[in-house]
CSV table of C-alpha atoms in Angstrom, one decimal:
chain,number,residue,atom,x,y,z
Y,477,UNK,CA,121.1,68.5,93.1
Y,478,UNK,CA,122.3,70.9,95.7
Y,479,UNK,CA,122.0,75.0,95.2
Y,480,UNK,CA,124.9,76.9,93.5
Y,481,UNK,CA,126.6,78.9,96.1
Y,482,UNK,CA,126.5,81.6,93.7
Y,483,UNK,CA,123.0,81.7,93.4
Y,484,UNK,CA,122.6,82.5,97.6
Y,485,UNK,CA,120.8,85.0,98.2
Y,486,UNK,CA,122.5,88.2,99.3
Y,487,UNK,CA,122.1,90.7,101.9
Y,488,UNK,CA,123.3,94.7,101.8
Y,489,UNK,CA,122.7,97.1,104.9
Y,490,UNK,CA,119.4,99.5,104.5
Y,491,UNK,CA,120.6,102.5,102.7
Y,492,UNK,CA,118.2,104.6,100.1
Y,493,UNK,CA,117.0,102.7,97.5
Y,494,UNK,CA,119.6,104.0,94.3
Y,495,UNK,CA,122.3,103.7,96.2
Y,496,UNK,CA,121.3,100.1,97.2
Y,497,UNK,CA,120.1,99.3,93.5
Y,498,UNK,CA,123.7,100.1,92.3
Y,499,UNK,CA,125.2,98.0,94.9
Y,500,UNK,CA,123.3,95.2,94.7
Y,501,UNK,CA,124.4,95.7,90.7
Y,502,UNK,CA,128.1,96.0,92.2
Y,503,UNK,CA,127.6,92.6,93.8
Y,504,UNK,CA,126.1,90.9,90.8
Y,505,UNK,CA,128.5,91.9,88.3
Y,506,UNK,CA,131.2,90.4,90.7
Y,507,UNK,CA,129.5,87.2,91.0
Y,508,UNK,CA,129.3,87.5,86.7
Y,509,UNK,CA,133.0,87.6,86.9
Y,510,UNK,CA,133.8,85.1,89.3
Y,511,UNK,CA,132.1,82.4,86.4
Y,512,UNK,CA,133.9,84.6,83.4
Y,513,UNK,CA,137.7,84.3,84.9
Y,514,UNK,CA,140.0,81.0,86.4
Y,515,UNK,CA,141.5,83.9,88.8
Y,516,UNK,CA,140.8,86.7,91.3
Y,517,UNK,CA,143.6,89.0,92.5
Y,518,UNK,CA,143.5,91.8,94.9
Y,519,UNK,CA,146.2,94.3,94.8
Y,520,UNK,CA,147.2,97.4,97.0
Y,521,UNK,CA,147.6,100.6,95.2
Y,522,UNK,CA,149.2,104.1,96.6
Y,523,UNK,CA,149.2,107.1,95.2
Y,524,UNK,CA,146.4,106.4,92.8
Y,525,UNK,CA,145.9,108.2,89.6
Y,526,UNK,CA,142.5,107.2,88.1
Y,527,UNK,CA,144.1,108.6,84.1
Y,528,UNK,CA,146.8,106.2,85.0
Y,529,UNK,CA,144.4,103.2,85.8
Y,530,UNK,CA,142.2,103.7,83.4
Y,531,UNK,CA,145.0,103.7,80.7
Y,532,UNK,CA,146.2,100.5,82.4
Y,533,UNK,CA,143.1,98.7,82.8
Y,534,UNK,CA,142.0,99.6,79.4
Y,535,UNK,CA,145.0,97.2,78.2
Y,536,UNK,CA,143.8,94.5,79.7
Y,537,UNK,CA,140.0,94.2,79.2
Y,538,UNK,CA,140.4,91.7,76.4
Y,539,UNK,CA,141.5,89.4,79.7
Y,540,UNK,CA,140.9,91.1,82.7
Y,541,UNK,CA,138.0,92.8,85.2
Y,542,UNK,CA,138.7,95.0,87.6
Y,543,UNK,CA,136.4,96.5,90.5
Y,544,UNK,CA,137.5,99.6,93.1
Y,545,UNK,CA,135.5,100.5,95.4
Y,546,UNK,CA,133.5,99.7,98.5
Y,547,UNK,CA,135.8,96.7,100.0
Y,548,UNK,CA,132.7,96.0,102.3
Y,549,UNK,CA,130.4,95.3,99.2
Y,550,UNK,CA,133.2,93.3,97.2
Y,551,UNK,CA,133.2,91.0,100.0
Y,552,UNK,CA,129.6,90.8,100.1
Y,553,UNK,CA,129.6,90.1,96.5
Y,554,UNK,CA,133.0,86.7,97.3
Y,555,UNK,CA,131.3,85.9,100.8
Y,556,UNK,CA,132.9,87.2,104.1
Y,557,UNK,CA,132.7,82.9,105.2
Y,558,UNK,CA,132.8,79.7,104.6
Y,559,UNK,CA,129.0,80.1,104.9
Y,560,UNK,CA,128.4,82.7,102.4
Y,561,UNK,CA,131.2,82.5,99.9
Y,562,UNK,CA,130.0,82.4,96.2
Y,563,UNK,CA,132.7,79.9,95.4
Y,564,UNK,CA,135.0,77.4,97.6
Y,565,UNK,CA,137.5,79.6,99.6
Y,566,UNK,CA,136.8,82.6,97.9
Y,567,UNK,CA,136.3,84.0,101.4
Y,568,UNK,CA,139.8,84.0,102.3
Y,569,UNK,CA,140.3,86.5,99.3
Y,570,UNK,CA,137.2,89.1,100.9
Y,571,UNK,CA,139.5,88.4,104.4
Y,572,UNK,CA,142.8,91.1,102.7
Y,573,UNK,CA,140.1,93.3,101.2
Y,574,UNK,CA,141.2,96.6,103.8
Y,575,UNK,CA,142.8,99.6,103.3
Y,576,UNK,CA,143.2,100.9,99.6
Y,577,UNK,CA,142.7,97.7,97.5
Y,578,UNK,CA,140.9,96.3,94.3
Y,579,UNK,CA,139.9,93.0,92.9
Y,580,UNK,CA,141.2,92.0,89.5
Y,581,UNK,CA,139.8,89.0,88.0
Y,582,UNK,CA,141.5,87.9,85.0
Y,583,UNK,CA,142.2,85.0,82.5
Y,584,UNK,CA,146.2,86.0,82.6
Y,585,UNK,CA,148.7,83.3,83.5
Y,586,UNK,CA,150.0,83.7,86.6
Y,587,UNK,CA,153.3,84.5,85.8
Y,588,UNK,CA,152.1,87.0,83.8
Y,589,UNK,CA,149.9,89.2,86.0
Y,590,UNK,CA,152.5,89.5,88.4
Y,591,UNK,CA,154.6,90.3,86.0
Y,592,UNK,CA,152.4,93.5,85.1
Y,593,UNK,CA,151.9,94.4,88.4
Y,594,UNK,CA,155.2,94.0,89.5
Y,595,UNK,CA,156.6,96.7,86.7
Y,596,UNK,CA,153.8,98.9,86.9
Y,597,UNK,CA,155.8,102.5,87.8
Y,598,UNK,CA,154.2,105.7,87.0
Y,599,UNK,CA,155.4,108.8,88.2
Y,600,UNK,CA,153.2,112.1,89.2
Y,601,UNK,CA,153.4,115.4,90.6
Y,602,UNK,CA,152.8,114.9,94.3
Y,603,UNK,CA,149.5,116.3,95.8
Y,604,UNK,CA,148.5,118.4,98.8
Y,605,UNK,CA,148.8,116.5,102.4
Y,606,UNK,CA,150.7,113.7,100.5
Y,607,UNK,CA,154.2,112.4,101.8
Y,608,UNK,CA,157.4,113.8,100.9
Y,609,UNK,CA,159.6,111.6,99.5
Y,610,UNK,CA,162.7,113.9,99.8
Y,611,UNK,CA,164.3,117.0,100.6
Y,612,UNK,CA,163.9,119.6,98.4
Y,613,UNK,CA,165.8,122.9,98.8
Y,614,UNK,CA,166.5,126.1,96.5
Y,615,UNK,CA,169.6,128.1,96.8
Y,616,UNK,CA,169.8,131.9,97.4
Y,617,UNK,CA,170.7,133.1,93.4
Y,618,UNK,CA,168.8,133.7,90.3
Y,619,UNK,CA,166.0,131.0,89.1
Y,620,UNK,CA,166.6,131.2,85.6
Y,621,UNK,CA,163.6,128.6,85.1
Y,622,UNK,CA,161.2,131.2,86.0
Y,623,UNK,CA,160.2,134.0,83.6
Y,624,UNK,CA,159.8,137.8,85.4
Y,625,UNK,CA,155.8,137.4,84.6
Y,626,UNK,CA,155.9,134.8,87.8
Y,627,UNK,CA,157.0,136.8,90.4
Y,628,UNK,CA,154.2,138.0,91.7
Y,629,UNK,CA,152.8,134.5,91.8
Y,630,UNK,CA,156.2,132.4,93.9
Y,631,UNK,CA,155.4,135.4,96.0
Y,632,UNK,CA,152.1,134.2,96.5
Y,633,UNK,CA,153.8,130.7,97.9
Y,634,UNK,CA,155.8,131.9,100.1
Y,635,UNK,CA,159.4,132.3,97.9
Y,636,UNK,CA,161.2,135.0,99.4
Y,637,UNK,CA,161.9,136.1,95.7
Y,638,UNK,CA,162.7,140.0,93.9
Y,639,UNK,CA,163.4,140.8,90.7
Y,640,UNK,CA,167.2,141.8,89.9
Y,641,UNK,CA,167.7,143.5,86.5
Y,642,UNK,CA,164.0,141.3,85.2
Y,643,UNK,CA,165.4,137.7,86.6
Y,644,UNK,CA,163.5,136.3,89.1
Y,645,UNK,CA,165.9,135.6,92.3
Y,646,UNK,CA,166.3,134.3,96.0
Y,647,UNK,CA,167.6,136.2,98.6
Y,648,UNK,CA,167.7,133.5,101.0
Y,649,UNK,CA,167.5,130.1,101.1
Y,650,UNK,CA,164.2,128.3,100.5
Y,651,UNK,CA,163.1,124.7,101.8
Y,652,UNK,CA,160.5,123.6,99.4
Y,653,UNK,CA,159.8,120.5,101.3
Y,654,UNK,CA,161.5,117.9,104.2
Y,655,UNK,CA,161.4,114.0,104.1
Y,656,UNK,CA,158.4,112.7,106.0
Y,657,UNK,CA,155.9,115.2,106.1
Y,658,UNK,CA,153.2,117.1,104.3
Y,659,UNK,CA,153.0,118.3,101.8
Y,660,UNK,CA,151.5,122.1,102.1
Y,661,UNK,CA,149.4,123.5,99.0
Y,662,UNK,CA,152.5,125.7,98.3
Y,663,UNK,CA,154.8,123.2,98.4
Y,664,UNK,CA,152.7,121.2,95.7
Y,665,UNK,CA,152.5,124.5,93.5
Y,666,UNK,CA,156.4,125.0,93.7
Y,667,UNK,CA,157.1,121.4,93.2
Y,668,UNK,CA,154.7,121.1,90.0
Y,669,UNK,CA,156.3,124.1,88.7
Y,670,UNK,CA,159.8,122.8,89.2
Y,671,UNK,CA,159.3,119.8,87.1
Y,672,UNK,CA,159.6,117.4,90.3
Y,673,UNK,CA,157.8,114.3,89.9
Y,674,UNK,CA,158.3,113.4,93.3
Y,675,UNK,CA,155.0,110.9,93.3
Y,676,UNK,CA,154.8,107.3,92.6
Y,677,UNK,CA,151.6,105.5,91.5
Y,678,UNK,CA,152.5,101.9,92.5
Y,679,UNK,CA,149.9,98.5,92.3
Y,680,UNK,CA,150.9,95.7,94.6
Y,681,UNK,CA,149.6,92.0,94.9
Y,682,UNK,CA,148.1,91.0,98.1
Y,683,UNK,CA,146.4,88.0,97.3
Y,684,UNK,CA,145.5,85.1,94.5
Y,685,UNK,CA,142.8,82.9,94.1
Y,686,UNK,CA,141.7,80.0,91.5
Y,687,UNK,CA,140.2,77.2,91.9
Y,688,UNK,CA,141.7,74.9,94.5
Y,689,UNK,CA,144.6,77.5,95.1
Y,690,UNK,CA,145.0,80.8,97.3
Y,691,UNK,CA,148.5,82.4,97.7
Y,692,UNK,CA,149.6,84.9,99.9
Y,693,UNK,CA,152.0,87.4,98.3
Y,694,UNK,CA,152.5,90.0,101.2
Y,695,UNK,CA,150.8,88.8,105.2
Y,696,UNK,CA,147.2,89.2,105.9
Y,697,UNK,CA,145.7,91.1,108.3
Y,698,UNK,CA,147.3,90.6,111.6
Y,699,UNK,CA,143.4,89.0,113.0
Y,700,UNK,CA,142.2,87.3,109.7
Y,701,UNK,CA,144.2,84.1,110.3
Y,702,UNK,CA,144.6,83.8,106.7
Y,703,UNK,CA,147.9,81.2,105.0
Y,704,UNK,CA,148.5,80.1,101.9
Y,705,UNK,CA,146.8,76.8,100.6
């Protein structure tokens, strides 16, 4: 009887013992997931929010299993070539595991998975270093949304403000952020104070695998040569 692909030994890179044991545990869990679920998807994400992702994952915990972490470890678990893949065709999944990506093993119908991922959007406050999605500029004049106690803090953020009869007032127009440029710590704080949620946490499907099927939703890496089958 031929030996199952899943039973083939996996070699991990040299690491400290604790790190190696953790990686081996992840590899074994992914291998088991490949037996427990009938399909696997690679997805990418932008503006990841851990709490929001946990909520999304918890909604699907009875039908699906998610993996985020080292792409290399996930690739090793699935197999990076036809000779070491744990199931036929899974090396194609490994080949598109790059960048901000994860795995979703699931028993949900394809149409339901596509709907859930395509419709998912969560808005949040942008963080320092993220790219501004729009220009935000405050005009000279009173800022009645801020109490007088906020005036010293706003000045520390670089805003040209003063108190005028107990009302915080901008003495000149102030550019909080410019579209396409990274947010400074001060800009991120001001946007939060303004209640402006300019970051959108999204999930994007990259590919789907099930026994005998492989589908790309977006083009794979230019050097991968991966095609749908």
